[in-house]
Each structure stands twice: as structure tokens, then as C-alpha cells.
XYZ file of C-alpha atoms in Angstrom:
68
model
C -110.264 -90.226 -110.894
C -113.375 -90.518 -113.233
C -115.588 -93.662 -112.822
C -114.935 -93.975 -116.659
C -110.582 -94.135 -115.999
C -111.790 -96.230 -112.458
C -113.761 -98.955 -114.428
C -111.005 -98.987 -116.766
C -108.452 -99.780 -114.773
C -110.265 -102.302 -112.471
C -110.913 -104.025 -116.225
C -106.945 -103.674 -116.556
C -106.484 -105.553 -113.630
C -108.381 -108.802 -114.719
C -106.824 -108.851 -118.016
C -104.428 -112.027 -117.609
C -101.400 -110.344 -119.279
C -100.625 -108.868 -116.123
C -98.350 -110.514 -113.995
C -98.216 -110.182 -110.162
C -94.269 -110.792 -110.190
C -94.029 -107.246 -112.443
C -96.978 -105.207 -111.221
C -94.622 -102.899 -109.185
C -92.422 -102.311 -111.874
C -95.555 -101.496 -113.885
C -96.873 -99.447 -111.220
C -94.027 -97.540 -110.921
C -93.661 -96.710 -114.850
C -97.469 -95.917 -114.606
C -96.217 -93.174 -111.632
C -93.737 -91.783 -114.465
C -95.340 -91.964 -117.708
C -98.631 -90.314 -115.573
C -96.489 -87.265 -113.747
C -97.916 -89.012 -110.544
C -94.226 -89.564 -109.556
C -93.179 -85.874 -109.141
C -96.293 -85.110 -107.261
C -96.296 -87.974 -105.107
C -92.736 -86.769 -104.379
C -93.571 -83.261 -103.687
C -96.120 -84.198 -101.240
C -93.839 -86.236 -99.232
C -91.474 -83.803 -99.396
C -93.749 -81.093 -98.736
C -95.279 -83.321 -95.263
C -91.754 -84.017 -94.165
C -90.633 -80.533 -94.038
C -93.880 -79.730 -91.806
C -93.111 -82.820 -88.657
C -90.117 -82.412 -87.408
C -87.925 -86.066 -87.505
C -88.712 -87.463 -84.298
C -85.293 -88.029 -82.122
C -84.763 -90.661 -78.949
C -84.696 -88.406 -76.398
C -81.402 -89.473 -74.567
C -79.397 -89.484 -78.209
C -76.408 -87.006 -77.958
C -75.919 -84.206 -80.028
C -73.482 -86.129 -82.085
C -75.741 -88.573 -82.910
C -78.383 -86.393 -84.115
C -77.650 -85.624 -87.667
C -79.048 -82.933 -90.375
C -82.296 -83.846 -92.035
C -81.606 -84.104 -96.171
């Protein structure tokens, strides 16, 4: 991030049309509109696939189940 888009956005963030109750929401959208979604997703993705899901060591076999 630039310092330009950084000192924008901490601007942003003291303008009082933003509301606390929908700053997710907007946060989220931002993710979307930006592309930062699909690459946030990919990394997780991309981290998960690397770590195996931990187990409980005394879990049966039928309680183990497929990763997704």
C-alpha cells in the first residue's frame, strides 16, 4: 500500500459517515470491489493445503473425515 492510498484511508476512517455497526459489511464490499477477496481466498486456500488438519489422536477412523 502507498503512503498516498494509507493516508487516504486513515482520512476515510475519521470521516463521520462511517458507521461502526456497518464497517464489516463495508469492509467486505471493499474485499470485492478491490479483487482482495479472491486473493485473500487463494492464500488461505493455498496455506491450508500445505498443514495438514490437525486430528485428536485417539479419534477413530470413522470420525476422521475428508478435508473439502
Amino acid at each position: 500500500m502507498t503512503r498516498t492510498r494509507a493516508r487516504y484511508d486513515q482520512a476515510s476512517l475519521q470521516r463521520p459517515e462511517i458507521k461502526l455497526e456497518s464497517l464489516k459489511e463495508d469492509i467486505k464490499e471493499f474485499f470485492k470491489i478491490s479483487g482482495w477477496e479472491k486473493k485473500l481466498q487463494n492464500a488461505v486456500y493455498s496455506e491450508l493445503s500445505v498443514f495438514p488438519l490437525p486430528s485428536h489422536p485417539a479419534a477413530p477412523p470413522e470420525h476422521l473425515k475428508e478435508p473439502l
